[in-house]
mmCIF file of C-alpha atoms (C1' of nucleotides) in Angstrom:
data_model
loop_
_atom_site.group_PDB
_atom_site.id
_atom_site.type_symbol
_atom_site.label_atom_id
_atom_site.label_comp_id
_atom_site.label_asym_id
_atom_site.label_seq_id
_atom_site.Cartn_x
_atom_site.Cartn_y
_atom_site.Cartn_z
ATOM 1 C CA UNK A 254 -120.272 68.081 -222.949
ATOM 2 C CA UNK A 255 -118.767 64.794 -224.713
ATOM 3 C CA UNK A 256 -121.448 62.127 -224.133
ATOM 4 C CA UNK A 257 -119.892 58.623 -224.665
ATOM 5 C CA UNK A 258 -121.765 55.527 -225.682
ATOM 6 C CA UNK A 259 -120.853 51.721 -224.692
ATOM 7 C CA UNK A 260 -122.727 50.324 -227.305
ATOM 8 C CA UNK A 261 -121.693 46.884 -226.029
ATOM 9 C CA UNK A 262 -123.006 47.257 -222.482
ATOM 10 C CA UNK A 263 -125.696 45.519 -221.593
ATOM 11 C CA UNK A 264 -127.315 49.367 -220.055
ATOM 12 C CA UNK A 265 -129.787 50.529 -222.541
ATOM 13 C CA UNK A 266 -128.604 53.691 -224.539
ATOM 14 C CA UNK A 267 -131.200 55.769 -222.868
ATOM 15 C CA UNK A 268 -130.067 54.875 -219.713
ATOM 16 C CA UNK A 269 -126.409 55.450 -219.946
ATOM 17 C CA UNK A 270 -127.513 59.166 -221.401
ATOM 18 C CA UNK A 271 -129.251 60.049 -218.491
ATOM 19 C CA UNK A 272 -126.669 59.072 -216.486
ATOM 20 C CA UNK A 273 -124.145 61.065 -218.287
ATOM 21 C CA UNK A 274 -125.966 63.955 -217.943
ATOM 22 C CA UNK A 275 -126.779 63.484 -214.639
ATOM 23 C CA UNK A 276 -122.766 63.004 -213.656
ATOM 24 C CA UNK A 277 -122.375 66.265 -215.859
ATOM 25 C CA UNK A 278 -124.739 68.244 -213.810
ATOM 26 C CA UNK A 279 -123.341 67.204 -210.536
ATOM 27 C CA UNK A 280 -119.284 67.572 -211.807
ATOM 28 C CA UNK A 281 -120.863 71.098 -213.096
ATOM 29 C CA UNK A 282 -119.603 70.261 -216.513
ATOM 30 C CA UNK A 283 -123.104 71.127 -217.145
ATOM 31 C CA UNK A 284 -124.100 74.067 -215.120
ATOM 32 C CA UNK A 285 -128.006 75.501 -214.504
ATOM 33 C CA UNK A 286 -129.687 76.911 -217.530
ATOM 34 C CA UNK A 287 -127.183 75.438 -220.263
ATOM 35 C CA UNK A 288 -128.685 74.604 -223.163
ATOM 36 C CA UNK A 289 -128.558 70.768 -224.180
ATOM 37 C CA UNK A 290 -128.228 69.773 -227.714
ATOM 38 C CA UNK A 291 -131.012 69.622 -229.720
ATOM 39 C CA UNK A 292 -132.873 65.869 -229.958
ATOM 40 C CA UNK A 293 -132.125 65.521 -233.549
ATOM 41 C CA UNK A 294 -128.315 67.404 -232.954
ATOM 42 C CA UNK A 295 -127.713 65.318 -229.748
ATOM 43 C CA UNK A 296 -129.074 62.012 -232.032
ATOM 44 C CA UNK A 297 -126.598 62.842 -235.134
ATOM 45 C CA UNK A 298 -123.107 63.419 -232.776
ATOM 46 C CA UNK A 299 -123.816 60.161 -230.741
ATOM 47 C CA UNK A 300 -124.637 58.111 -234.464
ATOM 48 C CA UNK A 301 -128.161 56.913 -232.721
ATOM 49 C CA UNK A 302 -131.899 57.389 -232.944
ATOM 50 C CA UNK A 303 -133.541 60.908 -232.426
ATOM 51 C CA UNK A 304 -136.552 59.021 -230.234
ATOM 52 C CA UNK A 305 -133.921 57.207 -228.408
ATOM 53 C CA UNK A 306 -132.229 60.977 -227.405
ATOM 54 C CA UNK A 307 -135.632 62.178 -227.254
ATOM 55 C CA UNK A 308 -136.736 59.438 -224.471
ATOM 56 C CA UNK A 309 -133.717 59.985 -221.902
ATOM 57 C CA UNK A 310 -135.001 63.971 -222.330
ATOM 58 C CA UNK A 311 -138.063 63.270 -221.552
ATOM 59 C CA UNK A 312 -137.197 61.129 -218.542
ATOM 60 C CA UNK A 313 -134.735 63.669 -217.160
ATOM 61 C CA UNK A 314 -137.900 65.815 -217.326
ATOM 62 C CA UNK A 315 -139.768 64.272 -215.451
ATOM 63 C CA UNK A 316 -137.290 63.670 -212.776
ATOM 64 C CA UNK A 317 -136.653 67.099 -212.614
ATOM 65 C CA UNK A 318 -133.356 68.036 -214.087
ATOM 66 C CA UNK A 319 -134.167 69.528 -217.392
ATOM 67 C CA UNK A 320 -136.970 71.924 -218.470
ATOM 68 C CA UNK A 321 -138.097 72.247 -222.211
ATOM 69 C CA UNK A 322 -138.762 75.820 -223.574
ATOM 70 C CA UNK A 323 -140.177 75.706 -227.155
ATOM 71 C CA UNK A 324 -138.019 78.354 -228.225
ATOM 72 C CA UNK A 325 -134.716 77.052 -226.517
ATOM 73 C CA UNK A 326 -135.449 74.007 -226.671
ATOM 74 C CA UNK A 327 -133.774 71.514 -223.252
ATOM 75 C CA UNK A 328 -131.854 73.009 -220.419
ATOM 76 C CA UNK A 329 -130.313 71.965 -217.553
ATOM 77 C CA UNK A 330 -133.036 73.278 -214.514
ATOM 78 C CA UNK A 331 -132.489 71.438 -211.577
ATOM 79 C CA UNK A 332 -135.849 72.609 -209.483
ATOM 80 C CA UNK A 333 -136.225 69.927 -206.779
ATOM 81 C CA UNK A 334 -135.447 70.900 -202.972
ATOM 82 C CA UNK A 335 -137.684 68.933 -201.152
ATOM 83 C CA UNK A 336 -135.070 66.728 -198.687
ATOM 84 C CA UNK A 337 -137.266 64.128 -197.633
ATOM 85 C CA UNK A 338 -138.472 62.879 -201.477
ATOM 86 C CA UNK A 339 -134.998 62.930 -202.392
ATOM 87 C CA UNK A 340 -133.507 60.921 -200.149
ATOM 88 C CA UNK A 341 -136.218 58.453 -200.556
ATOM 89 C CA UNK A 342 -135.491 58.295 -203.999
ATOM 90 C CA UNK A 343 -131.593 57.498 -203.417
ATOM 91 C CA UNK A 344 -132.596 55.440 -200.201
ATOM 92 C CA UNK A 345 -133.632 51.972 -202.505
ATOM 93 C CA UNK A 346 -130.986 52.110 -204.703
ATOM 94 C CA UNK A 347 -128.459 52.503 -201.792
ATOM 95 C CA UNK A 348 -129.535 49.545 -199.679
ATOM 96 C CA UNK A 349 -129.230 46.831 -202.518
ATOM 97 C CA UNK A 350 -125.162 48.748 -203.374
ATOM 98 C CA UNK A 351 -124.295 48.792 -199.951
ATOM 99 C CA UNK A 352 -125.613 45.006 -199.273
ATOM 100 C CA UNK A 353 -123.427 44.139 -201.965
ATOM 101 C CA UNK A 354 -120.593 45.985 -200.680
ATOM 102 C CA UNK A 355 -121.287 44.225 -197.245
ATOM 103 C CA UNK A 356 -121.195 41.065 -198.870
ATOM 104 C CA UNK A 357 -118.091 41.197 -200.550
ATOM 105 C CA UNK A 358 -116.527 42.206 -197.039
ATOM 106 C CA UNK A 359 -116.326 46.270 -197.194
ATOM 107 C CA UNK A 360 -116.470 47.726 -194.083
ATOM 108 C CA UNK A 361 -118.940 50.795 -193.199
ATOM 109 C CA UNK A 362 -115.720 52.822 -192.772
ATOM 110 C CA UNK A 363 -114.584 51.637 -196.319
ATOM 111 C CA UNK A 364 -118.208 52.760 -197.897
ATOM 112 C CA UNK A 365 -118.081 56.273 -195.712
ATOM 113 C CA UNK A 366 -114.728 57.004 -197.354
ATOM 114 C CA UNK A 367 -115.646 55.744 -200.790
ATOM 115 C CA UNK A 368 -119.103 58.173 -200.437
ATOM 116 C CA UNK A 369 -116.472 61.231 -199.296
ATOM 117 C CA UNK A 370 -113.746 60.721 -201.857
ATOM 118 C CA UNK A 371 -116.525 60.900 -204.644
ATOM 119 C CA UNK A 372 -118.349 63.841 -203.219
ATOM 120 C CA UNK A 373 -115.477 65.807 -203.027
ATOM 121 C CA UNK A 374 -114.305 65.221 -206.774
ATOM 122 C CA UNK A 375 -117.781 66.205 -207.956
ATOM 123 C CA UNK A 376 -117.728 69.714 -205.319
ATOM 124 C CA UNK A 377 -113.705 70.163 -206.492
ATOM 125 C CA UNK A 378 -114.493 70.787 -210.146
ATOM 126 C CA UNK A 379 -116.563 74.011 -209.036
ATOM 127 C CA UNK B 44 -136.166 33.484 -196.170
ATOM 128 C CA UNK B 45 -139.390 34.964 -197.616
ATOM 129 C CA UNK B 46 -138.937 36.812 -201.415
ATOM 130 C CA UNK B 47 -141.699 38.804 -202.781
ATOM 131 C CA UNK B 48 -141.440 40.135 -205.963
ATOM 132 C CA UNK B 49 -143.391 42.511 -207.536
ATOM 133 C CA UNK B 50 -144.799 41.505 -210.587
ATOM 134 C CA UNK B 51 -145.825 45.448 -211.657
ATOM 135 C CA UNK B 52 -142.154 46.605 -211.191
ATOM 136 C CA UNK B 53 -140.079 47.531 -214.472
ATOM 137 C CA UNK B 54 -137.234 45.558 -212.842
ATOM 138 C CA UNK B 55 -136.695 42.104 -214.218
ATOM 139 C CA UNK B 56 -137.805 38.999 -211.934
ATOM 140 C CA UNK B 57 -134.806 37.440 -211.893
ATOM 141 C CA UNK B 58 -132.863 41.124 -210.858
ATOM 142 C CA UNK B 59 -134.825 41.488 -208.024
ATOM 143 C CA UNK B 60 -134.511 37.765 -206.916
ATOM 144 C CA UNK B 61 -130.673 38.603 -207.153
ATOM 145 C CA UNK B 62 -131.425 41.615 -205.157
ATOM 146 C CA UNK B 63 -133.356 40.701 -202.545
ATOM 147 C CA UNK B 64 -131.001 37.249 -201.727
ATOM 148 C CA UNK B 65 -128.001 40.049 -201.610
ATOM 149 C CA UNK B 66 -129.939 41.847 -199.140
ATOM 150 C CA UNK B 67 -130.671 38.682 -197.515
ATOM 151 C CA UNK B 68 -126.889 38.092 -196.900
ATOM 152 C CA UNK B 69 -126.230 41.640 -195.873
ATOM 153 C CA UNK B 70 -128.828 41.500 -193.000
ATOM 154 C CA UNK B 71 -127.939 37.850 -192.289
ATOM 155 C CA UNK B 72 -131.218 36.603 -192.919
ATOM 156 C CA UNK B 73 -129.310 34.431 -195.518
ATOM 157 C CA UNK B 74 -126.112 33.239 -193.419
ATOM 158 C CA UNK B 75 -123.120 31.359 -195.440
ATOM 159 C CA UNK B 76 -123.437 28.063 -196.209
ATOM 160 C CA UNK B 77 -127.369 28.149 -196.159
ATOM 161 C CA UNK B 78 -129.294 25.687 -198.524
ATOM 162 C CA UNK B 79 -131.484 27.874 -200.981
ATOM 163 C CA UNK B 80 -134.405 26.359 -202.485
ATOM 164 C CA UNK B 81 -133.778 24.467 -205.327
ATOM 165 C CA UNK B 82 -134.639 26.300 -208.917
ATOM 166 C CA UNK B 83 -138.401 24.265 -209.269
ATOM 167 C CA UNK B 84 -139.359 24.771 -205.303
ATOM 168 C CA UNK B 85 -138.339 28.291 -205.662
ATOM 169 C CA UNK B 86 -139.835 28.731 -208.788
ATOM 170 C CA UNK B 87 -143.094 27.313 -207.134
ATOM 171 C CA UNK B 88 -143.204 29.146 -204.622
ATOM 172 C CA UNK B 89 -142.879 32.715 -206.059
ATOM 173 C CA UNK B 90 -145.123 31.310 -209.022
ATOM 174 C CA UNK B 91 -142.734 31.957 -211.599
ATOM 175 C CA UNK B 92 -140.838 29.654 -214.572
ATOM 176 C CA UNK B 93 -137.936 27.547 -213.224
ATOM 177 C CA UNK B 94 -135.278 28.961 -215.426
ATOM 178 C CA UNK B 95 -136.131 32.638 -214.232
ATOM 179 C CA UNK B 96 -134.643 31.251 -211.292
ATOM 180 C CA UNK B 97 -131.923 29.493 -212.949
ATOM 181 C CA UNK B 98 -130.840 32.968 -214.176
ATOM 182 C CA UNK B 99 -131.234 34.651 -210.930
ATOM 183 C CA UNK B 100 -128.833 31.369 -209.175
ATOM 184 C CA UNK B 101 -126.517 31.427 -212.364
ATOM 185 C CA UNK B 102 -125.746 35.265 -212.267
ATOM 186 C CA UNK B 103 -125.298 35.305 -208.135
ATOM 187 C CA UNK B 104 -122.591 32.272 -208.503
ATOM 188 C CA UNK B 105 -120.709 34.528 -211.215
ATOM 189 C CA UNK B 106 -120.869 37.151 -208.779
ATOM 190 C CA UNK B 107 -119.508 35.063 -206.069
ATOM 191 C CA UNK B 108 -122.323 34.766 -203.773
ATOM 192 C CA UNK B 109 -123.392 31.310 -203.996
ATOM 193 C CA UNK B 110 -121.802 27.941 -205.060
ATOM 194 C CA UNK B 111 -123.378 24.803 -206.500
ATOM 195 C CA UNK B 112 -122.756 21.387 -204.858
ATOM 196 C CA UNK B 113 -124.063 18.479 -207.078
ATOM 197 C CA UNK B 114 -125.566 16.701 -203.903
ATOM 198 C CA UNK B 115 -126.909 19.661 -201.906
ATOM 199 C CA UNK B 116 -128.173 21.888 -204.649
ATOM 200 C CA UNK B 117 -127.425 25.922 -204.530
ATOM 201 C CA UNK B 118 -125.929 27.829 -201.218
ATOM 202 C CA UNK B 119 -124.731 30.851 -199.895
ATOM 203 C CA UNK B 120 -121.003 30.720 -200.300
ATOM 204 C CA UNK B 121 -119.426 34.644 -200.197
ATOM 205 C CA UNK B 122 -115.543 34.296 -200.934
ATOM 206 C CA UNK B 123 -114.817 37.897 -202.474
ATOM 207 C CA UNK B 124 -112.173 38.814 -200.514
ATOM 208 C CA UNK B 125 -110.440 41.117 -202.870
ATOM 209 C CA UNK B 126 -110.882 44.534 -201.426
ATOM 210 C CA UNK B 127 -109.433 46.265 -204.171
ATOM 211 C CA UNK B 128 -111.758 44.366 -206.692
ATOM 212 C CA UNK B 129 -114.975 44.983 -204.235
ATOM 213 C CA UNK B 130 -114.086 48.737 -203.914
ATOM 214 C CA UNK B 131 -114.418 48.809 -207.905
ATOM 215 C CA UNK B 132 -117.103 47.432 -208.678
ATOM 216 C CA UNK B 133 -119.339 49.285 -206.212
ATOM 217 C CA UNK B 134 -117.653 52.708 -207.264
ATOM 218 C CA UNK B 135 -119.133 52.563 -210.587
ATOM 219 C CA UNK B 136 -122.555 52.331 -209.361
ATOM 220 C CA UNK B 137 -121.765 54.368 -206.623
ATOM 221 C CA UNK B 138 -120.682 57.550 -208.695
ATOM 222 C CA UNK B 139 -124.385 57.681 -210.345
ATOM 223 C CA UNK B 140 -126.455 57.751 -206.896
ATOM 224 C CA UNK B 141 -123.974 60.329 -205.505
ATOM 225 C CA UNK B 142 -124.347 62.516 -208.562
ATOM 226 C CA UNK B 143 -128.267 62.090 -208.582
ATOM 227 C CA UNK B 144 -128.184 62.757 -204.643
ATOM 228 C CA UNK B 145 -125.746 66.058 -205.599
ATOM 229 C CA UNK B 146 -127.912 66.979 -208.221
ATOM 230 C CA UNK B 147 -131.033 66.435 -206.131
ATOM 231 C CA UNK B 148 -129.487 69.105 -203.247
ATOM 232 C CA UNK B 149 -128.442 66.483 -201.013
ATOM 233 C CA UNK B 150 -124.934 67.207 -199.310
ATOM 234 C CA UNK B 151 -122.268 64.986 -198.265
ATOM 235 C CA UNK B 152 -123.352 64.634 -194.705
ATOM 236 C CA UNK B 153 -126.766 63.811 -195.794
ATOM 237 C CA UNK B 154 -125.480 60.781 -197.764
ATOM 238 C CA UNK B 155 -122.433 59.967 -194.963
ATOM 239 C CA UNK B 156 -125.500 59.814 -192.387
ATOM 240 C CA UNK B 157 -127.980 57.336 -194.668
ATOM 241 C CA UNK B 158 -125.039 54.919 -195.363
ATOM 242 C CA UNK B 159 -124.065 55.035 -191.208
ATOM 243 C CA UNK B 160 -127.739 54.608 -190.732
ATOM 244 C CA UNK B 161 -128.405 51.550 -193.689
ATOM 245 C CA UNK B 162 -124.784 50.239 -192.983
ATOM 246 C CA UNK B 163 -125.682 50.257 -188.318
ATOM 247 C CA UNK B 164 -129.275 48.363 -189.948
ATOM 248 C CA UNK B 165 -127.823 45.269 -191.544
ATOM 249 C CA UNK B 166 -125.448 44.976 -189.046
ATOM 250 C CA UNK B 167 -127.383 44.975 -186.138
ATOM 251 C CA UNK B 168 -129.890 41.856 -187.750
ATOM 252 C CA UNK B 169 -126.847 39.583 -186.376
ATOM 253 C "C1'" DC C 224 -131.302 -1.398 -209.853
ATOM 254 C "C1'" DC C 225 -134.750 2.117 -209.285
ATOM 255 C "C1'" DA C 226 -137.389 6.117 -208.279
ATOM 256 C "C1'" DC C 227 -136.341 10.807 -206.910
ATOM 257 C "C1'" DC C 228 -134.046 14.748 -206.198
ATOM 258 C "C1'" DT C 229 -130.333 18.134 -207.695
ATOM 259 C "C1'" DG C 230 -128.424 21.707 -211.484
ATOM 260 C "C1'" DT C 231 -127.799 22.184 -216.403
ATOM 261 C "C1'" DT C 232 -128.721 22.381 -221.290
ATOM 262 C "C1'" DA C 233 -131.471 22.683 -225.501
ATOM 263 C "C1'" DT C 234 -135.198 24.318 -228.190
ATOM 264 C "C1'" DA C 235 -139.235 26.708 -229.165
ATOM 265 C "C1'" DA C 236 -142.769 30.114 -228.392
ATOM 266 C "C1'" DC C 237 -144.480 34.324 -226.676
ATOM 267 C "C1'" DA C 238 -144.507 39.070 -224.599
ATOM 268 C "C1'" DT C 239 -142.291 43.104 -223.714
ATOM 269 C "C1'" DA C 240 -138.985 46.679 -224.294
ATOM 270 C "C1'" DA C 241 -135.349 49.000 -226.867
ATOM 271 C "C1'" DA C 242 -133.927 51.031 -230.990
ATOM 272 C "C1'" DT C 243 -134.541 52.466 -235.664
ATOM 273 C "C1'" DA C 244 -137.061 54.564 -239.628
ATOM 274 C "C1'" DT C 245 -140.223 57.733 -241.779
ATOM 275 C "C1'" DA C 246 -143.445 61.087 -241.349
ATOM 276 C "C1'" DA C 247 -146.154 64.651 -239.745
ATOM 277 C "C1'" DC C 248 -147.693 68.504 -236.522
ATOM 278 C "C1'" DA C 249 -147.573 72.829 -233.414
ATOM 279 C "C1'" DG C 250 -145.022 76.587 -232.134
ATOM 280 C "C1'" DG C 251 -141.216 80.003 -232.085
ATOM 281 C "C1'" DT C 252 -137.283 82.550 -234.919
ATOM 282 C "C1'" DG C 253 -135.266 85.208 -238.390
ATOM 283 C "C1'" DC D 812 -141.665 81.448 -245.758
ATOM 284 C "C1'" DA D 813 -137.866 78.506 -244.701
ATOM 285 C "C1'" DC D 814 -135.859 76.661 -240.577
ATOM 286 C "C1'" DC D 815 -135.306 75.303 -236.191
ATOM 287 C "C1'" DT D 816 -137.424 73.455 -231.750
ATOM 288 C "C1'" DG D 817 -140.017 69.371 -229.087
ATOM 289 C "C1'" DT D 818 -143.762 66.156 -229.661
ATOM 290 C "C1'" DT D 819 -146.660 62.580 -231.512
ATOM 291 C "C1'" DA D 820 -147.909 58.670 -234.415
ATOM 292 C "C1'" DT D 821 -147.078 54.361 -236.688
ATOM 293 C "C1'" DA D 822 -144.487 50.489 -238.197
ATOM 294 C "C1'" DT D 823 -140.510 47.501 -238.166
ATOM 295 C "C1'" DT D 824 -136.547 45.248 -236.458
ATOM 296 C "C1'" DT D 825 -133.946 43.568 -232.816
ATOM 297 C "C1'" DA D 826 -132.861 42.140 -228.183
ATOM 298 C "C1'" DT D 827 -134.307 40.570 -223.780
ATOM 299 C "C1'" DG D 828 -137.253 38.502 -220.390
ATOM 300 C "C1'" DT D 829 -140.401 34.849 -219.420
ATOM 301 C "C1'" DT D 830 -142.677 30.671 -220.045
ATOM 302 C "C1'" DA D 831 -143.084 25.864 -221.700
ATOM 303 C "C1'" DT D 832 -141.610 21.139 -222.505
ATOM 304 C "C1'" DA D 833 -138.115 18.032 -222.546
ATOM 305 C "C1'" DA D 834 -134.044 15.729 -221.775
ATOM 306 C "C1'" DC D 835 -129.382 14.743 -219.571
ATOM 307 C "C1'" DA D 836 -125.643 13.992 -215.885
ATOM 308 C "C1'" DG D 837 -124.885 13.206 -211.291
ATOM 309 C "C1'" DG D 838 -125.885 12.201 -206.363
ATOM 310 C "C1'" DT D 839 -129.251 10.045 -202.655
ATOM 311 C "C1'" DG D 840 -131.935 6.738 -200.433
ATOM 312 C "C1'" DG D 841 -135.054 2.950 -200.848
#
DNA sequence: CCACCTGTTATAACATAAATATAACAGGTG
DNA sequence: CACCTGTTATATTTATGTTATAACAGGTGG
């Protein structure tokens, strides 16, 4: 998958890898069990750091989306399925969004489309 | 309105300031044209420096939340009213909690339902 | 005019985090 | 044994967040 870099945003480079891969998991560009480039491979294509690579794997480790084998090295392994931790998780970061999206006058009706529109491009490119 | 930050978080001070004043506006504890404390009486009263508050009121007046009056110091002032504008700027940050949610085995409905329910909270605080 | 309150700006110092660089280690593969 | 994994360690540079002290422009009320 083509990870790109904004090397002039102010989102660390860590931070903007996780997401990537994160958006590639759930627009299956990256499907369950693929086999993620290698930190020092991954490090060389973007022109960055290996620890910098090797931090955003780590993190998407512990959130649960990748799995290291020592032989394979990372994979996409998406292994959590308990409802109510998850939608903790996405609860905090919703409220502040949608306060901001209430503040700058969007309806509920304008949010519930926005949230079905997006859903739908990530299930269409099954 | 009452701000409590915590000092242990890996958020910056002055993001969560930002935050929680936007969530203040959303649930009309903060209602438009509201005085805010000036940047040294806020600055007290959390027990933080005055220009960490300075940041927090400079980057929420880009934003279009708050204006600056000379005589009466900082106050809510929302005037976004450029839906098109709104709708992309919350996309963005939009797309990565859907695709975490996705990835996470939430479905659509799941996330339709917590935006009805966080959208039916901040509007019934009126 | 004068003290007192606003936000704003400037400058410096310090702490923390991000990113890079170099190196080494344990373990699996061919 | 050479070569690839991830992982760990250490040091350095850079950027950002936070604090500190000070001053300035402008408005308010004595």
């Amino acid at each position: 998958m083509l990870i790109e870099i904004d090397f002039s945003s102010d989102e660390a480079i860590y931070q903007q890898l996780c997401n990537q891969i994160i958006l590639g998991i759930a627009t299956s560009r990256l499907s369950d069990g693929e086999v993620l480039p290698s930190v020092r491979q991954m490090a060389d294509e973007i022109g960055i750091n290996m620890h910098t690579v090797n931090k955003a794997y780590t993190i998407l480790r512990q959130e649960g989306f990748v799995k290291v084998d020592r032989r394979r090295g990372a994979f996409i392994s998406v292994t959590e399925r308990n409802r109510e931790r998850a939608l903790n998780i996405v609860e905090k970061d919703m409220r502040i969004i949608l306060a901001q999206a209430r503040c700058r006058g969007l309806t509920k009706q304008d949010m519930l489309m926005l949230v079905d529109r997006i859903y739908d491009e990530y299930d269409g490119e099954n």
